[in-house]
Amino acid sequence: MLPWRRLLRPLAVLTLAAAALVAPTGTAQAASAPSSGWNDWTCKPSAAHPRPVVLVHGTLGNSVDNWLGFAPYLVHRGYCVYSLDYGQIPGQSFFNGLGPIDKSAVQLGTFVDRVLASTGAAKTDIVGHSQGGMMPRQYLKFLGGAAKVNALVGLAPDNHGTTLSGLTQLLPYFPGAEDLISSATPGLADQIVGSSFVTNLNAGGDTVPGVAYTVITTKYDEVVTPYTSGFLSGPNVRNVVVQDLCALDFSEHVAIGLTDRIAWHEAANALDPAHAERTTCASVFQ
């Protein structure tokens, strides 16, 4: 990397971060998010946004911390927004998304039913981060979710598994390591490239009819590796790299879900494509 590029990268990160802090409905409002309409079970969708949005956290995340920025961002735009906890394992009450993913998908289905019953909507939209962008595909494909979901937006999802920057390639050299991961944290084992879960999820095609799919990735993802493993193939799919929208966006795996207003703007476009506005570096101010 040339010296001027070494200087440009931190400068760009600082500029975008500062913009996010001063932009409306940014993370500075996080402390009041739950009381400002997020997970408000009295919310009724408007004509402009007739579908509630269900937010699905990533591995080790939870229904609050993962969405302190994005949930208020959507609420400010007039959406009914809900988030759930899933994938709990015994003895762990804070970090979620560690249980078997097929069982987590059942939890998602139950939550979607609750949201639809509460709002009176016919369908919901889902936005998920990391595992939360991939796990709903199990619900759509095998649990009848396609009839209840209009769109799935994944922020850095691991749709085809991950090598965790090559770390999982070391597992064969440590006999019993993969079995230990599977028994202690099956939700992690399910996400490894080539796992039986990933293989079954993608067998016969990545998508199901009737659902619009958007995948938003970052080339600096250090968790979903390679980042292109998040891409989907099939009809009604849009794969996006945030750096193609803004070359100054250096968000990695965590930031794309927690602080990246450029990714959020593109996600909002996917939720309301009829009123989509071009996403650029200036979208951080919107």
PDB file of C-alpha atoms in Angstrom:
ATOM      1  CA  MET A   1       0.000   0.000   0.000  1.00  0.00           C
ATOM      2  CA  LEU A   2       1.387   3.412  -0.944  1.00  0.00           C
ATOM      3  CA  PRO A   3       2.216   5.833   1.909  1.00  0.00           C
ATOM      4  CA  TRP A   4      -0.562   8.265   0.985  1.00  0.00           C
ATOM      5  CA  ARG A   5      -3.045   5.426   1.100  1.00  0.00           C
ATOM      6  CA  ARG A   6      -1.853   4.507   4.578  1.00  0.00           C
ATOM      7  CA  LEU A   7      -2.716   8.031   5.620  1.00  0.00           C
ATOM      8  CA  LEU A   8      -5.975   8.132   3.705  1.00  0.00           C
ATOM      9  CA  ARG A   9      -7.482   5.070   5.318  1.00  0.00           C
ATOM     10  CA  PRO A  10      -7.462   6.251   8.973  1.00  0.00           C
ATOM     11  CA  LEU A  11      -8.485   9.733   7.865  1.00  0.00           C
ATOM     12  CA  ALA A  12     -11.455   8.329   5.976  1.00  0.00           C
ATOM     13  CA  VAL A  13     -12.472   6.169   8.918  1.00  0.00           C
ATOM     14  CA  LEU A  14     -12.352   9.149  11.277  1.00  0.00           C
ATOM     15  CA  THR A  15     -14.336  11.307   8.855  1.00  0.00           C
ATOM     16  CA  LEU A  16     -17.087   8.755   8.377  1.00  0.00           C
ATOM     17  CA  ALA A  17     -17.208   7.992  12.090  1.00  0.00           C
ATOM     18  CA  ALA A  18     -17.533  11.679  12.938  1.00  0.00           C
ATOM     19  CA  ALA A  19     -20.286  12.058  10.395  1.00  0.00           C
ATOM     20  CA  ALA A  20     -22.151   9.117  11.898  1.00  0.00           C
ATOM     21  CA  LEU A  21     -22.006  10.728  15.322  1.00  0.00           C
ATOM     22  CA  VAL A  22     -23.500  14.014  14.171  1.00  0.00           C
ATOM     23  CA  ALA A  23     -25.991  12.586  11.686  1.00  0.00           C
ATOM     24  CA  PRO A  24     -29.626  12.298  12.778  1.00  0.00           C
ATOM     25  CA  THR A  25     -30.752   9.115  14.532  1.00  0.00           C
ATOM     26  CA  GLY A  26     -27.136   7.977  14.904  1.00  0.00           C
ATOM     27  CA  THR A  27     -25.695   5.882  17.679  1.00  0.00           C
ATOM     28  CA  ALA A  28     -25.740   8.874  19.986  1.00  0.00           C
ATOM     29  CA  GLN A  29     -29.444   8.104  20.412  1.00  0.00           C
ATOM     30  CA  ALA A  30     -28.797   4.477  21.310  1.00  0.00           C
ATOM     31  CA  ALA A  31     -29.562   4.860  25.002  1.00  0.00           C
ATOM     32  CA  SER A  32     -33.141   5.894  24.273  1.00  0.00           C
ATOM     33  CA  ALA A  33     -33.701   3.476  21.398  1.00  0.00           C
ATOM     34  CA  PRO A  34     -35.926   0.911  23.164  1.00  0.00           C
ATOM     35  CA  SER A  35     -38.273   3.649  24.393  1.00  0.00           C
ATOM     36  CA  SER A  36     -38.497   5.424  21.051  1.00  0.00           C
ATOM     37  CA  GLY A  37     -40.447   2.769  19.165  1.00  0.00           C
ATOM     38  CA  TRP A  38     -38.085  -0.180  18.896  1.00  0.00           C
ATOM     39  CA  ASN A  39     -39.814  -3.390  20.009  1.00  0.00           C
ATOM     40  CA  ASP A  40     -42.985  -1.375  20.535  1.00  0.00           C
ATOM     41  CA  TRP A  41     -45.748  -3.978  20.442  1.00  0.00           C
ATOM     42  CA  THR A  42     -48.371  -1.284  19.960  1.00  0.00           C
ATOM     43  CA  CYS A  43     -46.799  -0.131  16.685  1.00  0.00           C
ATOM     44  CA  LYS A  44     -48.970  -0.401  13.586  1.00  0.00           C
ATOM     45  CA  PRO A  45     -47.332  -0.264  10.144  1.00  0.00           C
ATOM     46  CA  SER A  46     -48.071   2.786   8.016  1.00  0.00           C
ATOM     47  CA  ALA A  47     -49.213   2.846   4.402  1.00  0.00           C
ATOM     48  CA  ALA A  48     -45.729   4.038   3.461  1.00  0.00           C
ATOM     49  CA  HIS A  49     -44.060   1.118   5.284  1.00  0.00           C
ATOM     50  CA  PRO A  50     -46.678  -1.635   5.523  1.00  0.00           C
ATOM     51  CA  ARG A  51     -44.311  -4.390   6.616  1.00  0.00           C
ATOM     52  CA  PRO A  52     -42.660  -4.578  10.051  1.00  0.00           C
ATOM     53  CA  VAL A  53     -38.918  -5.216  10.106  1.00  0.00           C
ATOM     54  CA  VAL A  54     -37.429  -8.043  12.163  1.00  0.00           C
ATOM     55  CA  LEU A  55     -33.760  -7.624  13.085  1.00  0.00           C
ATOM     56  CA  VAL A  56     -31.705 -10.787  13.627  1.00  0.00           C
ATOM     57  CA  HIS A  57     -28.412 -10.418  15.512  1.00  0.00           C
ATOM     58  CA  GLY A  58     -25.194 -12.263  14.770  1.00  0.00           C
ATOM     59  CA  THR A  59     -23.171 -14.901  16.611  1.00  0.00           C
ATOM     60  CA  LEU A  60     -22.356 -13.804  20.180  1.00  0.00           C
ATOM     61  CA  GLY A  61     -24.765 -10.883  19.757  1.00  0.00           C
ATOM     62  CA  ASN A  62     -28.101 -10.096  21.327  1.00  0.00           C
ATOM     63  CA  SER A  63     -31.314  -8.287  20.483  1.00  0.00           C
ATOM     64  CA  VAL A  64     -30.183  -4.965  21.957  1.00  0.00           C
ATOM     65  CA  ASP A  65     -26.451  -4.422  21.499  1.00  0.00           C
ATOM     66  CA  ASN A  66     -26.380  -5.522  17.857  1.00  0.00           C
ATOM     67  CA  TRP A  67     -28.997  -2.928  16.902  1.00  0.00           C
ATOM     68  CA  LEU A  68     -28.306   0.156  19.029  1.00  0.00           C
ATOM     69  CA  GLY A  69     -27.673   2.150  15.867  1.00  0.00           C
ATOM     70  CA  PHE A  70     -29.693   0.533  13.102  1.00  0.00           C
ATOM     71  CA  ALA A  71     -32.967   0.047  14.990  1.00  0.00           C
ATOM     72  CA  PRO A  72     -33.387   3.785  15.739  1.00  0.00           C
ATOM     73  CA  TYR A  73     -32.287   4.498  12.155  1.00  0.00           C
ATOM     74  CA  LEU A  74     -35.291   2.543  10.868  1.00  0.00           C
ATOM     75  CA  VAL A  75     -37.706   3.781  13.530  1.00  0.00           C
ATOM     76  CA  HIS A  76     -36.862   7.351  12.530  1.00  0.00           C
ATOM     77  CA  ARG A  77     -37.873   6.432   8.991  1.00  0.00           C
ATOM     78  CA  GLY A  78     -41.303   5.250  10.086  1.00  0.00           C
ATOM     79  CA  TYR A  79     -40.878   1.489  10.378  1.00  0.00           C
ATOM     80  CA  CYS A  80     -42.213  -0.803  13.077  1.00  0.00           C
ATOM     81  CA  VAL A  81     -39.006  -2.517  14.207  1.00  0.00           C
ATOM     82  CA  TYR A  82     -38.501  -5.653  16.298  1.00  0.00           C
ATOM     83  CA  SER A  83     -35.509  -7.713  17.387  1.00  0.00           C
ATOM     84  CA  LEU A  84     -35.204 -11.100  19.047  1.00  0.00           C
ATOM     85  CA  ASP A  85     -32.707 -13.177  20.998  1.00  0.00           C
ATOM     86  CA  TYR A  86     -32.026 -16.666  19.662  1.00  0.00           C
ATOM     87  CA  GLY A  87     -29.546 -19.505  19.837  1.00  0.00           C
ATOM     88  CA  GLN A  88     -29.100 -19.545  23.614  1.00  0.00           C
ATOM     89  CA  ILE A  89     -27.068 -22.343  25.191  1.00  0.00           C
ATOM     90  CA  PRO A  90     -27.172 -23.555  28.816  1.00  0.00           C
ATOM     91  CA  GLY A  91     -25.056 -21.562  31.221  1.00  0.00           C
ATOM     92  CA  GLN A  92     -24.701 -18.564  28.914  1.00  0.00           C
ATOM     93  CA  SER A  93     -27.223 -15.769  29.368  1.00  0.00           C
ATOM     94  CA  PHE A  94     -25.586 -12.875  27.502  1.00  0.00           C
ATOM     95  CA  PHE A  95     -23.963 -14.225  24.335  1.00  0.00           C
ATOM     96  CA  ASN A  96     -26.478 -15.725  21.935  1.00  0.00           C
ATOM     97  CA  GLY A  97     -26.417 -17.300  18.490  1.00  0.00           C
ATOM     98  CA  LEU A  98     -24.415 -20.297  19.716  1.00  0.00           C
ATOM     99  CA  GLY A  99     -27.101 -22.976  19.586  1.00  0.00           C
ATOM    100  CA  PRO A 100     -27.864 -25.231  16.584  1.00  0.00           C
ATOM    101  CA  ILE A 101     -28.899 -23.004  13.707  1.00  0.00           C
ATOM    102  CA  ASP A 102     -31.834 -25.179  12.675  1.00  0.00           C
ATOM    103  CA  LYS A 103     -33.321 -24.682  16.146  1.00  0.00           C
ATOM    104  CA  SER A 104     -32.569 -20.961  16.012  1.00  0.00           C
ATOM    105  CA  ALA A 105     -34.602 -20.798  12.804  1.00  0.00           C
ATOM    106  CA  VAL A 106     -37.557 -22.263  14.682  1.00  0.00           C
ATOM    107  CA  GLN A 107     -37.194 -19.486  17.261  1.00  0.00           C
ATOM    108  CA  LEU A 108     -37.190 -16.933  14.450  1.00  0.00           C
ATOM    109  CA  GLY A 109     -40.384 -18.422  13.034  1.00  0.00           C
ATOM    110  CA  THR A 110     -42.136 -18.143  16.380  1.00  0.00           C
ATOM    111  CA  PHE A 111     -41.019 -14.521  16.701  1.00  0.00           C
ATOM    112  CA  VAL A 112     -42.170 -13.617  13.182  1.00  0.00           C
ATOM    113  CA  ASP A 113     -45.589 -15.078  13.957  1.00  0.00           C
ATOM    114  CA  ARG A 114     -45.768 -12.895  17.057  1.00  0.00           C
ATOM    115  CA  VAL A 115     -44.802  -9.777  15.090  1.00  0.00           C
ATOM    116  CA  LEU A 116     -47.367 -10.465  12.376  1.00  0.00           C
ATOM    117  CA  ALA A 117     -50.103 -11.121  14.934  1.00  0.00           C
ATOM    118  CA  SER A 118     -49.274  -7.914  16.786  1.00  0.00           C
ATOM    119  CA  THR A 119     -49.028  -5.645  13.749  1.00  0.00           C
ATOM    120  CA  GLY A 120     -51.718  -7.226  11.608  1.00  0.00           C
ATOM    121  CA  ALA A 121     -49.309  -7.286   8.660  1.00  0.00           C
ATOM    122  CA  ALA A 122     -49.410 -10.069   6.093  1.00  0.00           C
ATOM    123  CA  LYS A 123     -45.638 -10.248   5.713  1.00  0.00           C
ATOM    124  CA  THR A 124     -42.493  -8.968   7.362  1.00  0.00           C
ATOM    125  CA  ASP A 125     -39.054  -8.005   6.140  1.00  0.00           C
ATOM    126  CA  ILE A 126     -35.919  -9.370   7.819  1.00  0.00           C
ATOM    127  CA  VAL A 127     -32.535  -7.710   8.217  1.00  0.00           C
ATOM    128  CA  GLY A 128     -29.789  -9.820   9.750  1.00  0.00           C
ATOM    129  CA  HIS A 129     -26.142  -9.340  10.607  1.00  0.00           C
ATOM    130  CA  SER A 130     -23.593 -12.139  10.128  1.00  0.00           C
ATOM    131  CA  GLN A 131     -25.239 -15.431  11.175  1.00  0.00           C
ATOM    132  CA  GLY A 132     -28.428 -13.378  11.429  1.00  0.00           C
ATOM    133  CA  GLY A 133     -28.312 -12.791   7.685  1.00  0.00           C
ATOM    134  CA  MET A 134     -27.828 -16.469   6.925  1.00  0.00           C
ATOM    135  CA  MET A 135     -29.950 -18.264   9.552  1.00  0.00           C
ATOM    136  CA  PRO A 136     -33.268 -16.860   8.227  1.00  0.00           C
ATOM    137  CA  ARG A 137     -32.666 -18.751   4.990  1.00  0.00           C
ATOM    138  CA  GLN A 138     -33.235 -21.961   6.958  1.00  0.00           C
ATOM    139  CA  TYR A 139     -36.584 -20.536   8.063  1.00  0.00           C
ATOM    140  CA  LEU A 140     -37.474 -19.475   4.515  1.00  0.00           C
ATOM    141  CA  LYS A 141     -36.450 -22.735   2.884  1.00  0.00           C
ATOM    142  CA  PHE A 142     -37.562 -25.406   5.327  1.00  0.00           C
ATOM    143  CA  LEU A 143     -40.015 -23.899   7.828  1.00  0.00           C
ATOM    144  CA  GLY A 144     -42.568 -22.140   5.664  1.00  0.00           C
ATOM    145  CA  GLY A 145     -41.078 -18.683   6.154  1.00  0.00           C
ATOM    146  CA  ALA A 146     -41.264 -17.740   2.477  1.00  0.00           C
ATOM    147  CA  ALA A 147     -45.009 -17.232   2.804  1.00  0.00           C
ATOM    148  CA  LYS A 148     -44.473 -14.715   5.617  1.00  0.00           C
ATOM    149  CA  VAL A 149     -41.374 -12.805   4.457  1.00  0.00           C
ATOM    150  CA  ASN A 150     -41.143 -10.296   1.639  1.00  0.00           C
ATOM    151  CA  ALA A 151     -37.410  -9.525   1.745  1.00  0.00           C
ATOM    152  CA  LEU A 152     -34.249 -10.747   3.442  1.00  0.00           C
ATOM    153  CA  VAL A 153     -31.337  -8.330   3.779  1.00  0.00           C
ATOM    154  CA  GLY A 154     -28.040  -9.726   5.030  1.00  0.00           C
ATOM    155  CA  LEU A 155     -25.258  -7.533   6.411  1.00  0.00           C
ATOM    156  CA  ALA A 156     -22.042  -9.548   6.030  1.00  0.00           C
ATOM    157  CA  PRO A 157     -23.843 -12.909   6.102  1.00  0.00           C
ATOM    158  CA  ASP A 158     -21.928 -16.185   5.889  1.00  0.00           C
ATOM    159  CA  ASN A 159     -24.308 -17.817   3.438  1.00  0.00           C
ATOM    160  CA  HIS A 160     -21.787 -20.376   2.230  1.00  0.00           C
ATOM    161  CA  GLY A 161     -19.880 -20.726   5.470  1.00  0.00           C
ATOM    162  CA  THR A 162     -16.605 -19.220   6.560  1.00  0.00           C
ATOM    163  CA  THR A 163     -13.019 -20.307   7.040  1.00  0.00           C
ATOM    164  CA  LEU A 164     -12.572 -17.656   9.767  1.00  0.00           C
ATOM    165  CA  SER A 165      -9.560 -16.306   7.864  1.00  0.00           C
ATOM    166  CA  GLY A 166      -8.260 -19.825   7.413  1.00  0.00           C
ATOM    167  CA  LEU A 167      -8.372 -20.806  11.077  1.00  0.00           C
ATOM    168  CA  THR A 168     -10.853 -23.591  10.424  1.00  0.00           C
ATOM    169  CA  GLN A 169      -8.370 -25.129   8.019  1.00  0.00           C
ATOM    170  CA  LEU A 170      -6.329 -26.038  11.103  1.00  0.00           C
ATOM    171  CA  LEU A 171      -9.080 -28.201  12.610  1.00  0.00           C
ATOM    172  CA  PRO A 172      -8.010 -31.441  10.875  1.00  0.00           C
ATOM    173  CA  TYR A 173      -4.608 -31.115  12.578  1.00  0.00           C
ATOM    174  CA  PHE A 174      -6.175 -31.173  16.049  1.00  0.00           C
ATOM    175  CA  PRO A 175      -8.126 -34.426  16.474  1.00  0.00           C
ATOM    176  CA  GLY A 176     -11.321 -33.876  18.422  1.00  0.00           C
ATOM    177  CA  ALA A 177     -11.292 -30.078  18.091  1.00  0.00           C
ATOM    178  CA  GLU A 178     -14.179 -29.938  15.648  1.00  0.00           C
ATOM    179  CA  ASP A 179     -16.224 -32.357  17.763  1.00  0.00           C
ATOM    180  CA  LEU A 180     -15.598 -30.166  20.802  1.00  0.00           C
ATOM    181  CA  ILE A 181     -16.805 -27.073  18.951  1.00  0.00           C
ATOM    182  CA  SER A 182     -19.860 -28.950  17.706  1.00  0.00           C
ATOM    183  CA  SER A 183     -20.849 -30.155  21.161  1.00  0.00           C
ATOM    184  CA  ALA A 184     -20.108 -26.938  23.063  1.00  0.00           C
ATOM    185  CA  THR A 185     -21.159 -24.331  20.499  1.00  0.00           C
ATOM    186  CA  PRO A 186     -22.975 -26.023  17.615  1.00  0.00           C
ATOM    187  CA  GLY A 187     -23.956 -22.643  16.175  1.00  0.00           C
ATOM    188  CA  LEU A 188     -20.282 -21.991  15.440  1.00  0.00           C
ATOM    189  CA  ALA A 189     -19.652 -25.424  13.962  1.00  0.00           C
ATOM    190  CA  ASP A 190     -22.676 -25.054  11.690  1.00  0.00           C
ATOM    191  CA  GLN A 191     -21.065 -22.011  10.050  1.00  0.00           C
ATOM    192  CA  ILE A 192     -17.813 -23.666   9.008  1.00  0.00           C
ATOM    193  CA  VAL A 193     -17.354 -24.103   5.271  1.00  0.00           C
ATOM    194  CA  GLY A 194     -18.398 -27.607   4.299  1.00  0.00           C
ATOM    195  CA  SER A 195     -20.453 -28.295   7.439  1.00  0.00           C
ATOM    196  CA  SER A 196     -23.493 -30.495   7.032  1.00  0.00           C
ATOM    197  CA  PHE A 197     -25.698 -27.520   7.881  1.00  0.00           C
ATOM    198  CA  VAL A 198     -24.205 -25.238   5.209  1.00  0.00           C
ATOM    199  CA  THR A 199     -24.267 -28.045   2.660  1.00  0.00           C
ATOM    200  CA  ASN A 200     -27.923 -28.809   3.310  1.00  0.00           C
ATOM    201  CA  LEU A 201     -28.913 -25.124   3.370  1.00  0.00           C
ATOM    202  CA  ASN A 202     -27.501 -24.483  -0.098  1.00  0.00           C
ATOM    203  CA  ALA A 203     -28.432 -27.785  -1.716  1.00  0.00           C
ATOM    204  CA  GLY A 204     -30.772 -27.280  -4.639  1.00  0.00           C
ATOM    205  CA  GLY A 205     -30.207 -23.526  -4.840  1.00  0.00           C
ATOM    206  CA  ASP A 206     -29.588 -20.542  -2.604  1.00  0.00           C
ATOM    207  CA  THR A 207     -33.013 -18.939  -2.784  1.00  0.00           C
ATOM    208  CA  VAL A 208     -36.715 -19.688  -2.663  1.00  0.00           C
ATOM    209  CA  PRO A 209     -39.398 -18.102  -4.851  1.00  0.00           C
ATOM    210  CA  GLY A 210     -41.253 -15.052  -3.665  1.00  0.00           C
ATOM    211  CA  VAL A 211     -38.532 -13.504  -1.495  1.00  0.00           C
ATOM    212  CA  ALA A 212     -36.258 -10.607  -2.483  1.00  0.00           C
ATOM    213  CA  TYR A 213     -32.665 -11.145  -1.326  1.00  0.00           C
ATOM    214  CA  THR A 214     -30.056  -8.446  -0.745  1.00  0.00           C
ATOM    215  CA  VAL A 215     -26.535  -9.217   0.471  1.00  0.00           C
ATOM    216  CA  ILE A 216     -24.381  -6.301   1.651  1.00  0.00           C
ATOM    217  CA  THR A 217     -20.733  -7.200   2.233  1.00  0.00           C
ATOM    218  CA  THR A 218     -17.404  -5.544   2.956  1.00  0.00           C
ATOM    219  CA  LYS A 219     -14.121  -6.603   1.412  1.00  0.00           C
ATOM    220  CA  TYR A 220     -12.478  -5.948   4.791  1.00  0.00           C
ATOM    221  CA  ASP A 221     -14.488  -8.688   6.486  1.00  0.00           C
ATOM    222  CA  GLU A 222     -12.160 -10.670   8.727  1.00  0.00           C
ATOM    223  CA  VAL A 223     -14.811 -13.096  10.008  1.00  0.00           C
ATOM    224  CA  VAL A 224     -16.687 -14.170   6.890  1.00  0.00           C
ATOM    225  CA  THR A 225     -13.780 -15.239   4.727  1.00  0.00           C
ATOM    226  CA  PRO A 226     -13.657 -14.915   1.884  1.00  0.00           C
ATOM    227  CA  TYR A 227     -16.243 -12.136   1.996  1.00  0.00           C
ATOM    228  CA  THR A 228     -17.638 -13.349  -1.329  1.00  0.00           C
ATOM    229  CA  SER A 229     -18.936 -16.471   0.436  1.00  0.00           C
ATOM    230  CA  GLY A 230     -21.798 -14.266   1.554  1.00  0.00           C
ATOM    231  CA  PHE A 231     -23.009 -13.785  -2.008  1.00  0.00           C
ATOM    232  CA  LEU A 232     -26.135 -15.586  -3.175  1.00  0.00           C
ATOM    233  CA  SER A 233     -27.018 -16.923  -6.609  1.00  0.00           C
ATOM    234  CA  GLY A 234     -30.483 -17.089  -8.058  1.00  0.00           C
ATOM    235  CA  PRO A 235     -33.386 -14.924  -9.181  1.00  0.00           C
ATOM    236  CA  ASN A 236     -34.340 -11.808  -7.251  1.00  0.00           C
ATOM    237  CA  VAL A 237     -30.860 -11.475  -5.687  1.00  0.00           C
ATOM    238  CA  ARG A 238     -28.706  -8.365  -5.351  1.00  0.00           C
ATOM    239  CA  ASN A 239     -25.153  -8.705  -4.060  1.00  0.00           C
ATOM    240  CA  VAL A 240     -23.506  -5.457  -2.943  1.00  0.00           C
ATOM    241  CA  VAL A 241     -19.997  -4.580  -1.735  1.00  0.00           C
ATOM    242  CA  VAL A 242     -20.036  -1.376   0.322  1.00  0.00           C
ATOM    243  CA  GLN A 243     -16.708  -0.269  -1.140  1.00  0.00           C
ATOM    244  CA  ASP A 244     -18.392  -0.164  -4.565  1.00  0.00           C
ATOM    245  CA  LEU A 245     -20.790   2.388  -3.083  1.00  0.00           C
ATOM    246  CA  CYS A 246     -18.153   4.345  -1.163  1.00  0.00           C
ATOM    247  CA  ALA A 247     -14.453   3.624  -1.573  1.00  0.00           C
ATOM    248  CA  LEU A 248     -13.796   5.370   1.756  1.00  0.00           C
ATOM    249  CA  ASP A 249     -15.871   2.847   3.704  1.00  0.00           C
ATOM    250  CA  PHE A 250     -13.413   0.670   5.634  1.00  0.00           C
ATOM    251  CA  SER A 251     -15.974  -1.112   7.809  1.00  0.00           C
ATOM    252  CA  GLU A 252     -15.088  -4.657   8.718  1.00  0.00           C
ATOM    253  CA  HIS A 253     -17.409  -7.451   9.872  1.00  0.00           C
ATOM    254  CA  VAL A 254     -18.643  -5.915  13.120  1.00  0.00           C
ATOM    255  CA  ALA A 255     -18.819  -2.280  12.006  1.00  0.00           C
ATOM    256  CA  ILE A 256     -20.954  -2.992   8.951  1.00  0.00           C
ATOM    257  CA  GLY A 257     -23.791  -3.963  11.276  1.00  0.00           C
ATOM    258  CA  LEU A 258     -23.161  -1.685  14.249  1.00  0.00           C
ATOM    259  CA  THR A 259     -22.080   1.680  12.833  1.00  0.00           C
ATOM    260  CA  ASP A 260     -21.993   1.718   9.028  1.00  0.00           C
ATOM    261  CA  ARG A 261     -24.632   4.193   7.837  1.00  0.00           C
ATOM    262  CA  ILE A 262     -23.647   3.542   4.220  1.00  0.00           C
ATOM    263  CA  ALA A 263     -24.585  -0.116   4.602  1.00  0.00           C
ATOM    264  CA  TRP A 264     -27.715   0.919   6.510  1.00  0.00           C
ATOM    265  CA  HIS A 265     -28.754   3.271   3.697  1.00  0.00           C
ATOM    266  CA  GLU A 266     -28.438   0.458   1.184  1.00  0.00           C
ATOM    267  CA  ALA A 267     -30.410  -1.841   3.497  1.00  0.00           C
ATOM    268  CA  ALA A 268     -33.152   0.785   3.706  1.00  0.00           C
ATOM    269  CA  ASN A 269     -33.192   0.899  -0.097  1.00  0.00           C
ATOM    270  CA  ALA A 270     -33.758  -2.853  -0.130  1.00  0.00           C
ATOM    271  CA  LEU A 271     -36.684  -2.487   2.270  1.00  0.00           C
ATOM    272  CA  ASP A 272     -38.326   0.167   0.089  1.00  0.00           C
ATOM    273  CA  PRO A 273     -36.974  -0.265  -3.456  1.00  0.00           C
ATOM    274  CA  ALA A 274     -39.739   1.875  -4.959  1.00  0.00           C
ATOM    275  CA  HIS A 275     -38.265   4.908  -3.191  1.00  0.00           C
ATOM    276  CA  ALA A 276     -34.603   3.917  -3.238  1.00  0.00           C
ATOM    277  CA  GLU A 277     -31.996   6.669  -3.384  1.00  0.00           C
ATOM    278  CA  ARG A 278     -28.475   6.175  -4.656  1.00  0.00           C
ATOM    279  CA  THR A 279     -26.068   5.195  -1.892  1.00  0.00           C
ATOM    280  CA  THR A 280     -22.803   7.152  -1.834  1.00  0.00           C
ATOM    281  CA  CYS A 281     -20.277   8.294   0.774  1.00  0.00           C
ATOM    282  CA  ALA A 282     -22.656  11.203   1.483  1.00  0.00           C
ATOM    283  CA  SER A 283     -25.264   8.691   2.669  1.00  0.00           C
ATOM    284  CA  VAL A 284     -23.519   8.737   6.033  1.00  0.00           C
ATOM    285  CA  PHE A 285     -25.260  12.066   6.652  1.00  0.00           C
ATOM    286  CA  GLN A 286     -28.749  10.782   5.795  1.00  0.00           C
TER     287      GLN A 286
END
